[in-house]
Amino acid sequence: MPKIAYQEEAIDYASWKLFIVVSELGSLTKTATAYGTTQPHISRQITELERECGGRLFIRTGRGVVLTELGRRIAPRIRRWIADTDQLTNDIRATAGTPVGAVRLGILPSTAHPFVTTLYYRLKERFPLIQLTIREGQGAQLETWLENGDVDLALLYRHSPTPNHGDVYLSQVETYLVGPPGDALTSAPTVAFRSLNRLPLVMFCRPNSWRDKLDQVAAEHGMVLNVAAEVDSLALQTRIVSDGGMYALLGPYAIAGATRSLQLQSSAIVEPQLLRHIALAVSQQGPLTLAGKTVMQLVKEIANEAQTGAMPVDVE
């Protein structure tokens, strides 16, 4: 492997970072755009790096560039070195009390706007060194990501009134029966749970703890829920409902988000109420970084504003 440290002159971090970027983009032109410079300038830098290495790192093709055998051999070690260097910088800044680094947040589709967009812009304004990565999934998927350490934090639903596993409950929401415009069943402010008996419903696919909870409540009332369609896409669920013939069971934020583009009407389910808690869950795979704790605090801050009316509540 070529020496990363000092020869006659140090081959610096920026040069190897450029090497990784070019290898990932596969194009000097795309790299130049990403760096805000020209293709000839990037080409000269790569040529200089190759001269320092004593061998070619890239092969120029009609479609861009690909790594040579030498480039392929050293790329994994360079990538690890870059990551370690970045992490060291982040650790130093964190030690100094500056939140810095990547935070991976898992969300339900319905929490994307304005909750997560508010979080994103607030981070950009107050903590620009925090890099927020958003992964969207359904409840079971979010649970798996948390368990595997694929996300650091997740916004999801809980059905128990008591938080566990370090969860922080942010708010409590009702469940609504959602129907098409002009639908008689959802024309009143509330609808009794018994009205759902054998009603054609579109619901999220299994495994899904919410589906399990609804089946349990239905059995307690001697009812059967007729799941006519299983759809994981919230946008597709609301489109199906808007077209008529089916109903959905959704929270207020999802409904508000959908009614921006669709005509829907809804009634809160009562007798019994179907209450859920929006929870902020933390992965148990390793301690939360200062950046992660900062994101967690901002999430609680935004949720509190939504509860007190300081921020419009129009997402699930």
PDB file of C-alpha atoms in Angstrom:
ATOM      1  CA  MET A   1       0.000   0.000   0.000  1.00  0.00           C
ATOM      2  CA  PRO A   2       1.319   3.521  -0.731  1.00  0.00           C
ATOM      3  CA  LYS A   3       2.389   5.503   2.302  1.00  0.00           C
ATOM      4  CA  ILE A   4      -0.283   7.804   3.619  1.00  0.00           C
ATOM      5  CA  ALA A   5       2.099   9.541   5.984  1.00  0.00           C
ATOM      6  CA  TYR A   6       5.242  11.411   5.008  1.00  0.00           C
ATOM      7  CA  GLN A   7       7.404  10.645   2.019  1.00  0.00           C
ATOM      8  CA  GLU A   8       9.206  13.673   0.627  1.00  0.00           C
ATOM      9  CA  GLU A   9       5.910  15.456   1.193  1.00  0.00           C
ATOM     10  CA  ALA A  10       2.762  14.271   2.969  1.00  0.00           C
ATOM     11  CA  ILE A  11      -0.060  12.830   0.867  1.00  0.00           C
ATOM     12  CA  ASP A  12      -2.794  14.555   2.782  1.00  0.00           C
ATOM     13  CA  TYR A  13      -6.322  13.715   3.870  1.00  0.00           C
ATOM     14  CA  ALA A  14      -7.927  15.900   1.209  1.00  0.00           C
ATOM     15  CA  SER A  15      -6.202  13.994  -1.603  1.00  0.00           C
ATOM     16  CA  TRP A  16      -7.353  10.608  -0.308  1.00  0.00           C
ATOM     17  CA  LYS A  17     -10.835  11.948   0.358  1.00  0.00           C
ATOM     18  CA  LEU A  18     -10.929  13.041  -3.279  1.00  0.00           C
ATOM     19  CA  PHE A  19      -9.799   9.549  -4.312  1.00  0.00           C
ATOM     20  CA  ILE A  20     -12.763   8.009  -2.437  1.00  0.00           C
ATOM     21  CA  VAL A  21     -15.252  10.507  -3.879  1.00  0.00           C
ATOM     22  CA  VAL A  22     -14.070   9.888  -7.441  1.00  0.00           C
ATOM     23  CA  SER A  23     -14.206   6.105  -6.918  1.00  0.00           C
ATOM     24  CA  GLU A  24     -17.794   6.333  -5.639  1.00  0.00           C
ATOM     25  CA  LEU A  25     -19.064   8.751  -8.296  1.00  0.00           C
ATOM     26  CA  GLY A  26     -17.130   7.098 -11.119  1.00  0.00           C
ATOM     27  CA  SER A  27     -16.784  10.409 -12.920  1.00  0.00           C
ATOM     28  CA  LEU A  28     -14.356  13.309 -12.812  1.00  0.00           C
ATOM     29  CA  THR A  29     -17.065  15.625 -14.122  1.00  0.00           C
ATOM     30  CA  LYS A  30     -19.538  14.640 -11.367  1.00  0.00           C
ATOM     31  CA  THR A  31     -16.779  15.024  -8.789  1.00  0.00           C
ATOM     32  CA  ALA A  32     -15.955  18.490 -10.126  1.00  0.00           C
ATOM     33  CA  THR A  33     -19.617  19.452  -9.768  1.00  0.00           C
ATOM     34  CA  ALA A  34     -19.700  18.125  -6.197  1.00  0.00           C
ATOM     35  CA  TYR A  35     -16.547  20.098  -5.334  1.00  0.00           C
ATOM     36  CA  GLY A  36     -17.680  23.226  -7.164  1.00  0.00           C
ATOM     37  CA  THR A  37     -14.662  23.251  -9.471  1.00  0.00           C
ATOM     38  CA  THR A  38     -13.678  22.152 -12.996  1.00  0.00           C
ATOM     39  CA  GLN A  39     -13.009  18.703 -14.411  1.00  0.00           C
ATOM     40  CA  PRO A  40      -9.419  19.573 -15.477  1.00  0.00           C
ATOM     41  CA  HIS A  41      -8.658  20.690 -11.903  1.00  0.00           C
ATOM     42  CA  ILE A  42      -9.889  17.369 -10.482  1.00  0.00           C
ATOM     43  CA  SER A  43      -7.976  15.481 -13.166  1.00  0.00           C
ATOM     44  CA  ARG A  44      -4.732  17.271 -12.222  1.00  0.00           C
ATOM     45  CA  GLN A  45      -5.238  16.419  -8.551  1.00  0.00           C
ATOM     46  CA  ILE A  46      -5.798  12.748  -9.337  1.00  0.00           C
ATOM     47  CA  THR A  47      -2.756  12.687 -11.614  1.00  0.00           C
ATOM     48  CA  GLU A  48      -0.636  14.207  -8.825  1.00  0.00           C
ATOM     49  CA  LEU A  49      -1.938  11.621  -6.364  1.00  0.00           C
ATOM     50  CA  GLU A  50      -1.079   8.833  -8.794  1.00  0.00           C
ATOM     51  CA  ARG A  51       2.413  10.277  -9.207  1.00  0.00           C
ATOM     52  CA  GLU A  52       2.904  10.267  -5.433  1.00  0.00           C
ATOM     53  CA  CYS A  53       1.667   6.654  -5.299  1.00  0.00           C
ATOM     54  CA  GLY A  54       3.898   5.509  -8.130  1.00  0.00           C
ATOM     55  CA  GLY A  55       1.026   3.818  -9.939  1.00  0.00           C
ATOM     56  CA  ARG A  56      -2.292   4.399 -11.687  1.00  0.00           C
ATOM     57  CA  LEU A  57      -5.375   4.477  -9.487  1.00  0.00           C
ATOM     58  CA  PHE A  58      -8.015   4.958 -12.189  1.00  0.00           C
ATOM     59  CA  ILE A  59      -8.636   3.869 -15.755  1.00  0.00           C
ATOM     60  CA  ARG A  60     -10.305   6.505 -17.903  1.00  0.00           C
ATOM     61  CA  THR A  61     -13.219   5.103 -19.963  1.00  0.00           C
ATOM     62  CA  GLY A  62     -15.810   6.561 -22.283  1.00  0.00           C
ATOM     63  CA  ARG A  63     -18.314   6.610 -19.406  1.00  0.00           C
ATOM     64  CA  GLY A  64     -16.051   7.956 -16.684  1.00  0.00           C
ATOM     65  CA  VAL A  65     -13.389   6.324 -14.550  1.00  0.00           C
ATOM     66  CA  VAL A  66     -13.001   2.947 -12.824  1.00  0.00           C
ATOM     67  CA  LEU A  67     -10.466   1.790 -10.279  1.00  0.00           C
ATOM     68  CA  THR A  68      -7.347  -0.056 -11.364  1.00  0.00           C
ATOM     69  CA  GLU A  69      -6.229  -3.192  -9.552  1.00  0.00           C
ATOM     70  CA  LEU A  70      -4.077  -0.995  -7.317  1.00  0.00           C
ATOM     71  CA  GLY A  71      -7.027   1.322  -6.685  1.00  0.00           C
ATOM     72  CA  ARG A  72      -9.341  -1.577  -5.808  1.00  0.00           C
ATOM     73  CA  ARG A  73      -6.762  -3.055  -3.464  1.00  0.00           C
ATOM     74  CA  ILE A  74      -6.181   0.091  -1.422  1.00  0.00           C
ATOM     75  CA  ALA A  75      -9.716   1.602  -1.517  1.00  0.00           C
ATOM     76  CA  PRO A  76     -11.106  -0.348   1.507  1.00  0.00           C
ATOM     77  CA  ARG A  77      -8.125   0.639   3.685  1.00  0.00           C
ATOM     78  CA  ILE A  78      -8.300   4.264   2.562  1.00  0.00           C
ATOM     79  CA  ARG A  79     -12.025   4.330   3.227  1.00  0.00           C
ATOM     80  CA  ARG A  80     -11.488   2.992   6.762  1.00  0.00           C
ATOM     81  CA  TRP A  81      -8.706   5.522   7.350  1.00  0.00           C
ATOM     82  CA  ILE A  82     -10.959   8.369   6.185  1.00  0.00           C
ATOM     83  CA  ALA A  83     -13.764   7.156   8.457  1.00  0.00           C
ATOM     84  CA  ASP A  84     -11.402   6.843  11.426  1.00  0.00           C
ATOM     85  CA  THR A  85     -10.013  10.319  10.782  1.00  0.00           C
ATOM     86  CA  ASP A  86     -13.511  11.798  10.559  1.00  0.00           C
ATOM     87  CA  GLN A  87     -14.534  10.022  13.749  1.00  0.00           C
ATOM     88  CA  LEU A  88     -11.433  11.289  15.570  1.00  0.00           C
ATOM     89  CA  THR A  89     -12.297  14.828  14.544  1.00  0.00           C
ATOM     90  CA  ASN A  90     -15.861  14.334  15.736  1.00  0.00           C
ATOM     91  CA  ASP A  91     -14.681  12.861  19.043  1.00  0.00           C
ATOM     92  CA  ILE A  92     -12.364  15.821  19.654  1.00  0.00           C
ATOM     93  CA  ARG A  93     -15.149  18.286  18.953  1.00  0.00           C
ATOM     94  CA  ALA A  94     -17.582  16.310  21.104  1.00  0.00           C
ATOM     95  CA  THR A  95     -15.065  16.331  23.943  1.00  0.00           C
ATOM     96  CA  ALA A  96     -15.004  20.098  23.583  1.00  0.00           C
ATOM     97  CA  GLY A  97     -18.802  20.125  23.962  1.00  0.00           C
ATOM     98  CA  THR A  98     -19.674  20.644  20.280  1.00  0.00           C
ATOM     99  CA  PRO A  99     -22.309  18.211  18.931  1.00  0.00           C
ATOM    100  CA  VAL A 100     -20.938  16.788  15.696  1.00  0.00           C
ATOM    101  CA  GLY A 101     -21.339  13.681  13.567  1.00  0.00           C
ATOM    102  CA  ALA A 102     -24.014  11.540  11.947  1.00  0.00           C
ATOM    103  CA  VAL A 103     -27.303  10.660  13.648  1.00  0.00           C
ATOM    104  CA  ARG A 104     -29.589   8.065  12.037  1.00  0.00           C
ATOM    105  CA  LEU A 105     -33.296   8.578  12.707  1.00  0.00           C
ATOM    106  CA  GLY A 106     -35.960   6.053  11.762  1.00  0.00           C
ATOM    107  CA  ILE A 107     -39.446   7.440  11.156  1.00  0.00           C
ATOM    108  CA  LEU A 108     -42.916   6.373  10.154  1.00  0.00           C
ATOM    109  CA  PRO A 109     -44.016   7.786   6.774  1.00  0.00           C
ATOM    110  CA  SER A 110     -46.549  10.035   8.463  1.00  0.00           C
ATOM    111  CA  THR A 111     -43.945  11.804  10.623  1.00  0.00           C
ATOM    112  CA  ALA A 112     -42.045  13.179   7.646  1.00  0.00           C
ATOM    113  CA  HIS A 113     -43.672  16.614   7.550  1.00  0.00           C
ATOM    114  CA  PRO A 114     -43.681  18.973   9.321  1.00  0.00           C
ATOM    115  CA  PHE A 115     -42.162  17.211  12.328  1.00  0.00           C
ATOM    116  CA  VAL A 116     -38.997  15.891  10.703  1.00  0.00           C
ATOM    117  CA  THR A 117     -38.641  18.870   8.366  1.00  0.00           C
ATOM    118  CA  THR A 118     -38.841  21.151  11.408  1.00  0.00           C
ATOM    119  CA  LEU A 119     -36.143  19.041  13.083  1.00  0.00           C
ATOM    120  CA  TYR A 120     -33.944  19.191   9.989  1.00  0.00           C
ATOM    121  CA  TYR A 121     -34.052  22.986   9.668  1.00  0.00           C
ATOM    122  CA  ARG A 122     -33.605  23.499  13.402  1.00  0.00           C
ATOM    123  CA  LEU A 123     -30.481  21.321  13.346  1.00  0.00           C
ATOM    124  CA  LYS A 124     -29.170  23.198  10.318  1.00  0.00           C
ATOM    125  CA  GLU A 125     -29.610  26.480  12.159  1.00  0.00           C
ATOM    126  CA  ARG A 126     -28.354  25.526  15.627  1.00  0.00           C
ATOM    127  CA  PHE A 127     -26.079  22.520  15.130  1.00  0.00           C
ATOM    128  CA  PRO A 128     -24.764  22.543  11.549  1.00  0.00           C
ATOM    129  CA  LEU A 129     -22.098  19.925  12.333  1.00  0.00           C
ATOM    130  CA  ILE A 130     -24.745  17.259  12.989  1.00  0.00           C
ATOM    131  CA  GLN A 131     -25.553  15.189   9.901  1.00  0.00           C
ATOM    132  CA  LEU A 132     -29.103  13.845  10.118  1.00  0.00           C
ATOM    133  CA  THR A 133     -29.867  10.689   8.129  1.00  0.00           C
ATOM    134  CA  ILE A 134     -33.538   9.708   7.824  1.00  0.00           C
ATOM    135  CA  ARG A 135     -34.749   6.155   7.215  1.00  0.00           C
ATOM    136  CA  GLU A 136     -38.468   5.597   6.644  1.00  0.00           C
ATOM    137  CA  GLY A 137     -40.212   2.349   7.525  1.00  0.00           C
ATOM    138  CA  GLN A 138     -43.167   0.730   9.246  1.00  0.00           C
ATOM    139  CA  GLY A 139     -43.294  -0.226  12.923  1.00  0.00           C
ATOM    140  CA  ALA A 140     -41.800  -3.729  12.745  1.00  0.00           C
ATOM    141  CA  GLN A 141     -39.048  -2.526  10.435  1.00  0.00           C
ATOM    142  CA  LEU A 142     -38.176   0.344  12.766  1.00  0.00           C
ATOM    143  CA  GLU A 143     -38.000  -2.097  15.679  1.00  0.00           C
ATOM    144  CA  THR A 144     -35.572  -4.297  13.732  1.00  0.00           C
ATOM    145  CA  TRP A 145     -33.393  -1.322  12.813  1.00  0.00           C
ATOM    146  CA  LEU A 146     -33.251  -0.264  16.462  1.00  0.00           C
ATOM    147  CA  GLU A 147     -32.384  -3.772  17.617  1.00  0.00           C
ATOM    148  CA  ASN A 148     -29.622  -4.143  15.011  1.00  0.00           C
ATOM    149  CA  GLY A 149     -28.216  -0.672  15.576  1.00  0.00           C
ATOM    150  CA  ASP A 150     -29.082   0.413  12.013  1.00  0.00           C
ATOM    151  CA  VAL A 151     -30.655   3.586  13.441  1.00  0.00           C
ATOM    152  CA  ASP A 152     -29.787   5.492  16.599  1.00  0.00           C
ATOM    153  CA  LEU A 153     -33.281   6.807  17.288  1.00  0.00           C
ATOM    154  CA  ALA A 154     -36.763   6.085  15.988  1.00  0.00           C
ATOM    155  CA  LEU A 155     -40.150   7.778  16.078  1.00  0.00           C
ATOM    156  CA  LEU A 156     -42.827   5.096  16.301  1.00  0.00           C
ATOM    157  CA  TYR A 157     -46.114   4.158  17.920  1.00  0.00           C
ATOM    158  CA  ARG A 158     -46.560   2.418  21.256  1.00  0.00           C
ATOM    159  CA  HIS A 159     -49.847   1.027  22.546  1.00  0.00           C
ATOM    160  CA  SER A 160     -48.972   0.519  26.216  1.00  0.00           C
ATOM    161  CA  PRO A 161     -49.743   3.496  28.493  1.00  0.00           C
ATOM    162  CA  THR A 162     -46.405   2.949  30.242  1.00  0.00           C
ATOM    163  CA  PRO A 163     -43.107   3.609  28.418  1.00  0.00           C
ATOM    164  CA  ASN A 164     -40.440   0.903  28.531  1.00  0.00           C
ATOM    165  CA  HIS A 165     -36.942   0.208  27.181  1.00  0.00           C
ATOM    166  CA  GLY A 166     -35.985   3.855  27.659  1.00  0.00           C
ATOM    167  CA  ASP A 167     -38.761   5.160  25.374  1.00  0.00           C
ATOM    168  CA  VAL A 168     -39.841   8.776  25.723  1.00  0.00           C
ATOM    169  CA  TYR A 169     -43.548   9.349  25.049  1.00  0.00           C
ATOM    170  CA  LEU A 170     -43.994  12.563  23.081  1.00  0.00           C
ATOM    171  CA  SER A 171     -47.759  12.741  22.577  1.00  0.00           C
ATOM    172  CA  GLN A 172     -50.985  10.765  22.668  1.00  0.00           C
ATOM    173  CA  VAL A 173     -53.228  10.610  19.611  1.00  0.00           C
ATOM    174  CA  GLU A 174     -56.670   9.273  18.783  1.00  0.00           C
ATOM    175  CA  THR A 175     -57.444   6.912  15.934  1.00  0.00           C
ATOM    176  CA  TYR A 176     -59.868   7.927  13.197  1.00  0.00           C
ATOM    177  CA  LEU A 177     -61.984   6.044  10.720  1.00  0.00           C
ATOM    178  CA  VAL A 178     -61.185   7.620   7.368  1.00  0.00           C
ATOM    179  CA  GLY A 179     -63.570   7.499   4.432  1.00  0.00           C
ATOM    180  CA  PRO A 180     -64.172   9.186   1.070  1.00  0.00           C
ATOM    181  CA  PRO A 181     -65.880  12.589   0.762  1.00  0.00           C
ATOM    182  CA  GLY A 182     -69.625  12.440   1.323  1.00  0.00           C
ATOM    183  CA  ASP A 183     -69.438   9.121   3.199  1.00  0.00           C
ATOM    184  CA  ALA A 184     -72.311   8.745   5.677  1.00  0.00           C
ATOM    185  CA  LEU A 185     -70.394   6.658   8.242  1.00  0.00           C
ATOM    186  CA  THR A 186     -67.658   9.271   8.721  1.00  0.00           C
ATOM    187  CA  SER A 187     -69.889  12.327   8.498  1.00  0.00           C
ATOM    188  CA  ALA A 188     -70.199  12.758  12.303  1.00  0.00           C
ATOM    189  CA  PRO A 189     -67.356  13.861  14.625  1.00  0.00           C
ATOM    190  CA  THR A 190     -67.224  10.388  16.218  1.00  0.00           C
ATOM    191  CA  VAL A 191     -68.043   6.815  15.255  1.00  0.00           C
ATOM    192  CA  ALA A 192     -68.464   3.828  17.564  1.00  0.00           C
ATOM    193  CA  PHE A 193     -65.921   1.024  17.267  1.00  0.00           C
ATOM    194  CA  ARG A 194     -68.732  -1.478  16.701  1.00  0.00           C
ATOM    195  CA  SER A 195     -69.418   0.234  13.347  1.00  0.00           C
ATOM    196  CA  LEU A 196     -66.157  -1.286  12.056  1.00  0.00           C
ATOM    197  CA  ASN A 197     -67.615  -4.807  12.174  1.00  0.00           C
ATOM    198  CA  ARG A 198     -66.953  -6.389   8.742  1.00  0.00           C
ATOM    199  CA  LEU A 199     -66.315  -2.935   7.232  1.00  0.00           C
ATOM    200  CA  PRO A 200     -63.862  -3.203   4.281  1.00  0.00           C
ATOM    201  CA  LEU A 201     -60.570  -1.823   5.592  1.00  0.00           C
ATOM    202  CA  VAL A 202     -57.198  -1.084   4.023  1.00  0.00           C
ATOM    203  CA  MET A 203     -54.451  -1.630   6.593  1.00  0.00           C
ATOM    204  CA  PHE A 204     -50.691  -2.007   6.935  1.00  0.00           C
ATOM    205  CA  CYS A 205     -49.165  -5.414   6.201  1.00  0.00           C
ATOM    206  CA  ARG A 206     -48.220  -7.878   8.914  1.00  0.00           C
ATOM    207  CA  PRO A 207     -46.173  -8.212  11.054  1.00  0.00           C
ATOM    208  CA  ASN A 208     -47.712  -5.138  12.644  1.00  0.00           C
ATOM    209  CA  SER A 209     -48.340  -4.651  16.353  1.00  0.00           C
ATOM    210  CA  TRP A 210     -51.149  -2.184  15.639  1.00  0.00           C
ATOM    211  CA  ARG A 211     -52.981  -4.842  13.621  1.00  0.00           C
ATOM    212  CA  ASP A 212     -52.561  -7.239  16.556  1.00  0.00           C
ATOM    213  CA  LYS A 213     -53.940  -4.656  18.969  1.00  0.00           C
ATOM    214  CA  LEU A 214     -56.973  -3.954  16.763  1.00  0.00           C
ATOM    215  CA  ASP A 215     -57.719  -7.670  16.413  1.00  0.00           C
ATOM    216  CA  GLN A 216     -57.572  -8.005  20.190  1.00  0.00           C
ATOM    217  CA  VAL A 217     -60.036  -5.136  20.718  1.00  0.00           C
ATOM    218  CA  ALA A 218     -62.323  -6.516  18.015  1.00  0.00           C
ATOM    219  CA  ALA A 219     -62.340  -9.971  19.634  1.00  0.00           C
ATOM    220  CA  GLU A 220     -63.192  -8.426  23.008  1.00  0.00           C
ATOM    221  CA  HIS A 221     -66.269  -6.864  21.367  1.00  0.00           C
ATOM    222  CA  GLY A 222     -67.270 -10.004  19.473  1.00  0.00           C
ATOM    223  CA  MET A 223     -66.355  -8.442  16.133  1.00  0.00           C
ATOM    224  CA  VAL A 224     -64.352  -9.343  13.053  1.00  0.00           C
ATOM    225  CA  LEU A 225     -62.245  -6.793  11.180  1.00  0.00           C
ATOM    226  CA  ASN A 226     -62.478  -7.215   7.432  1.00  0.00           C
ATOM    227  CA  VAL A 227     -59.039  -6.356   6.048  1.00  0.00           C
ATOM    228  CA  ALA A 228     -59.832  -6.084   2.355  1.00  0.00           C
ATOM    229  CA  ALA A 229     -56.398  -4.789   1.348  1.00  0.00           C
ATOM    230  CA  GLU A 230     -52.932  -4.780   2.910  1.00  0.00           C
ATOM    231  CA  VAL A 231     -50.821  -1.792   1.877  1.00  0.00           C
ATOM    232  CA  ASP A 232     -47.678  -0.492   3.569  1.00  0.00           C
ATOM    233  CA  SER A 233     -47.700   2.795   1.646  1.00  0.00           C
ATOM    234  CA  LEU A 234     -49.585   5.503   3.530  1.00  0.00           C
ATOM    235  CA  ALA A 235     -50.004   7.496   0.302  1.00  0.00           C
ATOM    236  CA  LEU A 236     -51.550   4.485  -1.446  1.00  0.00           C
ATOM    237  CA  GLN A 237     -53.825   3.722   1.510  1.00  0.00           C
ATOM    238  CA  THR A 238     -55.315   7.216   1.474  1.00  0.00           C
ATOM    239  CA  ARG A 239     -55.622   7.141  -2.344  1.00  0.00           C
ATOM    240  CA  ILE A 240     -57.610   3.876  -2.147  1.00  0.00           C
ATOM    241  CA  VAL A 241     -59.888   5.372   0.516  1.00  0.00           C
ATOM    242  CA  SER A 242     -60.383   8.563  -1.484  1.00  0.00           C
ATOM    243  CA  ASP A 243     -61.499   6.529  -4.504  1.00  0.00           C
ATOM    244  CA  GLY A 244     -64.298   5.000  -2.400  1.00  0.00           C
ATOM    245  CA  GLY A 245     -65.305   1.537  -1.260  1.00  0.00           C
ATOM    246  CA  MET A 246     -62.793   1.132   1.571  1.00  0.00           C
ATOM    247  CA  TYR A 247     -61.868   2.729   4.884  1.00  0.00           C
ATOM    248  CA  ALA A 248     -58.621   3.237   6.805  1.00  0.00           C
ATOM    249  CA  LEU A 249     -57.729   3.605  10.477  1.00  0.00           C
ATOM    250  CA  LEU A 250     -55.268   6.481  10.816  1.00  0.00           C
ATOM    251  CA  GLY A 251     -54.015   9.103  13.231  1.00  0.00           C
ATOM    252  CA  PRO A 252     -54.709  12.836  12.927  1.00  0.00           C
ATOM    253  CA  TYR A 253     -51.319  13.765  11.502  1.00  0.00           C
ATOM    254  CA  ALA A 254     -51.490  11.241   8.656  1.00  0.00           C
ATOM    255  CA  ILE A 255     -54.965  12.477   7.781  1.00  0.00           C
ATOM    256  CA  ALA A 256     -53.883  16.106   7.774  1.00  0.00           C
ATOM    257  CA  GLY A 257     -50.917  15.269   5.561  1.00  0.00           C
ATOM    258  CA  ALA A 258     -53.094  13.336   3.104  1.00  0.00           C
ATOM    259  CA  THR A 259     -55.819  15.978   2.838  1.00  0.00           C
ATOM    260  CA  ARG A 260     -53.342  18.374   1.256  1.00  0.00           C
ATOM    261  CA  SER A 261     -53.787  16.452  -1.988  1.00  0.00           C
ATOM    262  CA  LEU A 262     -56.874  14.244  -1.426  1.00  0.00           C
ATOM    263  CA  GLN A 263     -60.492  14.685  -0.404  1.00  0.00           C
ATOM    264  CA  LEU A 264     -61.077  12.681   2.761  1.00  0.00           C
ATOM    265  CA  GLN A 265     -63.293  12.846   5.802  1.00  0.00           C
ATOM    266  CA  SER A 266     -62.827  11.221   9.177  1.00  0.00           C
ATOM    267  CA  SER A 267     -64.454  10.479  12.517  1.00  0.00           C
ATOM    268  CA  ALA A 268     -62.729   9.793  15.817  1.00  0.00           C
ATOM    269  CA  ILE A 269     -63.323   6.220  16.997  1.00  0.00           C
ATOM    270  CA  VAL A 270     -65.026   5.937  20.400  1.00  0.00           C
ATOM    271  CA  GLU A 271     -66.530   3.253  22.637  1.00  0.00           C
ATOM    272  CA  PRO A 272     -63.709   2.517  23.087  1.00  0.00           C
ATOM    273  CA  GLN A 273     -61.235   5.179  22.066  1.00  0.00           C
ATOM    274  CA  LEU A 274     -58.198   3.758  20.304  1.00  0.00           C
ATOM    275  CA  LEU A 275     -55.327   5.761  21.764  1.00  0.00           C
ATOM    276  CA  ARG A 276     -51.698   5.471  20.702  1.00  0.00           C
ATOM    277  CA  HIS A 277     -48.516   7.101  21.922  1.00  0.00           C
ATOM    278  CA  ILE A 278     -45.897   8.598  19.632  1.00  0.00           C
ATOM    279  CA  ALA A 279     -42.644   7.480  21.219  1.00  0.00           C
ATOM    280  CA  LEU A 280     -39.002   8.333  20.732  1.00  0.00           C
ATOM    281  CA  ALA A 281     -37.055   5.081  21.054  1.00  0.00           C
ATOM    282  CA  VAL A 282     -33.294   4.709  21.449  1.00  0.00           C
ATOM    283  CA  SER A 283     -31.166   1.871  20.073  1.00  0.00           C
ATOM    284  CA  GLN A 284     -29.513  -0.223  22.777  1.00  0.00           C
ATOM    285  CA  GLN A 285     -26.487  -0.908  20.539  1.00  0.00           C
ATOM    286  CA  GLY A 286     -23.895   1.287  22.206  1.00  0.00           C
ATOM    287  CA  PRO A 287     -24.137   4.636  24.000  1.00  0.00           C
ATOM    288  CA  LEU A 288     -25.819   7.599  22.346  1.00  0.00           C
ATOM    289  CA  THR A 289     -23.342  10.221  21.130  1.00  0.00           C
ATOM    290  CA  LEU A 290     -23.528  13.895  22.044  1.00  0.00           C
ATOM    291  CA  ALA A 291     -24.979  14.526  18.577  1.00  0.00           C
ATOM    292  CA  GLY A 292     -27.599  11.825  19.196  1.00  0.00           C
ATOM    293  CA  LYS A 293     -28.511  13.305  22.581  1.00  0.00           C
ATOM    294  CA  THR A 294     -28.834  16.725  20.936  1.00  0.00           C
ATOM    295  CA  VAL A 295     -31.215  15.365  18.289  1.00  0.00           C
ATOM    296  CA  MET A 296     -33.191  13.618  21.018  1.00  0.00           C
ATOM    297  CA  GLN A 297     -33.542  16.879  22.944  1.00  0.00           C
ATOM    298  CA  LEU A 298     -34.687  18.759  19.845  1.00  0.00           C
ATOM    299  CA  VAL A 299     -37.277  16.073  19.073  1.00  0.00           C
ATOM    300  CA  LYS A 300     -38.721  16.499  22.579  1.00  0.00           C
ATOM    301  CA  GLU A 301     -38.652  20.274  22.164  1.00  0.00           C
ATOM    302  CA  ILE A 302     -40.569  20.152  18.874  1.00  0.00           C
ATOM    303  CA  ALA A 303     -43.074  17.653  20.280  1.00  0.00           C
ATOM    304  CA  ASN A 304     -43.704  19.947  23.240  1.00  0.00           C
ATOM    305  CA  GLU A 305     -44.304  22.873  20.884  1.00  0.00           C
ATOM    306  CA  ALA A 306     -46.803  20.774  18.946  1.00  0.00           C
ATOM    307  CA  GLN A 307     -48.613  19.905  22.183  1.00  0.00           C
ATOM    308  CA  THR A 308     -48.828  23.537  23.293  1.00  0.00           C
ATOM    309  CA  GLY A 309     -49.779  24.844  19.852  1.00  0.00           C
ATOM    310  CA  ALA A 310     -46.504  26.662  19.212  1.00  0.00           C
ATOM    311  CA  MET A 311     -46.004  24.513  16.112  1.00  0.00           C
ATOM    312  CA  PRO A 312     -48.843  23.447  13.796  1.00  0.00           C
ATOM    313  CA  VAL A 313     -49.715  19.786  14.280  1.00  0.00           C
ATOM    314  CA  ASP A 314     -50.436  18.410  10.834  1.00  0.00           C
ATOM    315  CA  VAL A 315     -48.529  15.132  10.686  1.00  0.00           C
ATOM    316  CA  GLU A 316     -48.934  11.684  12.250  1.00  0.00           C
TER     317      GLU A 316
END
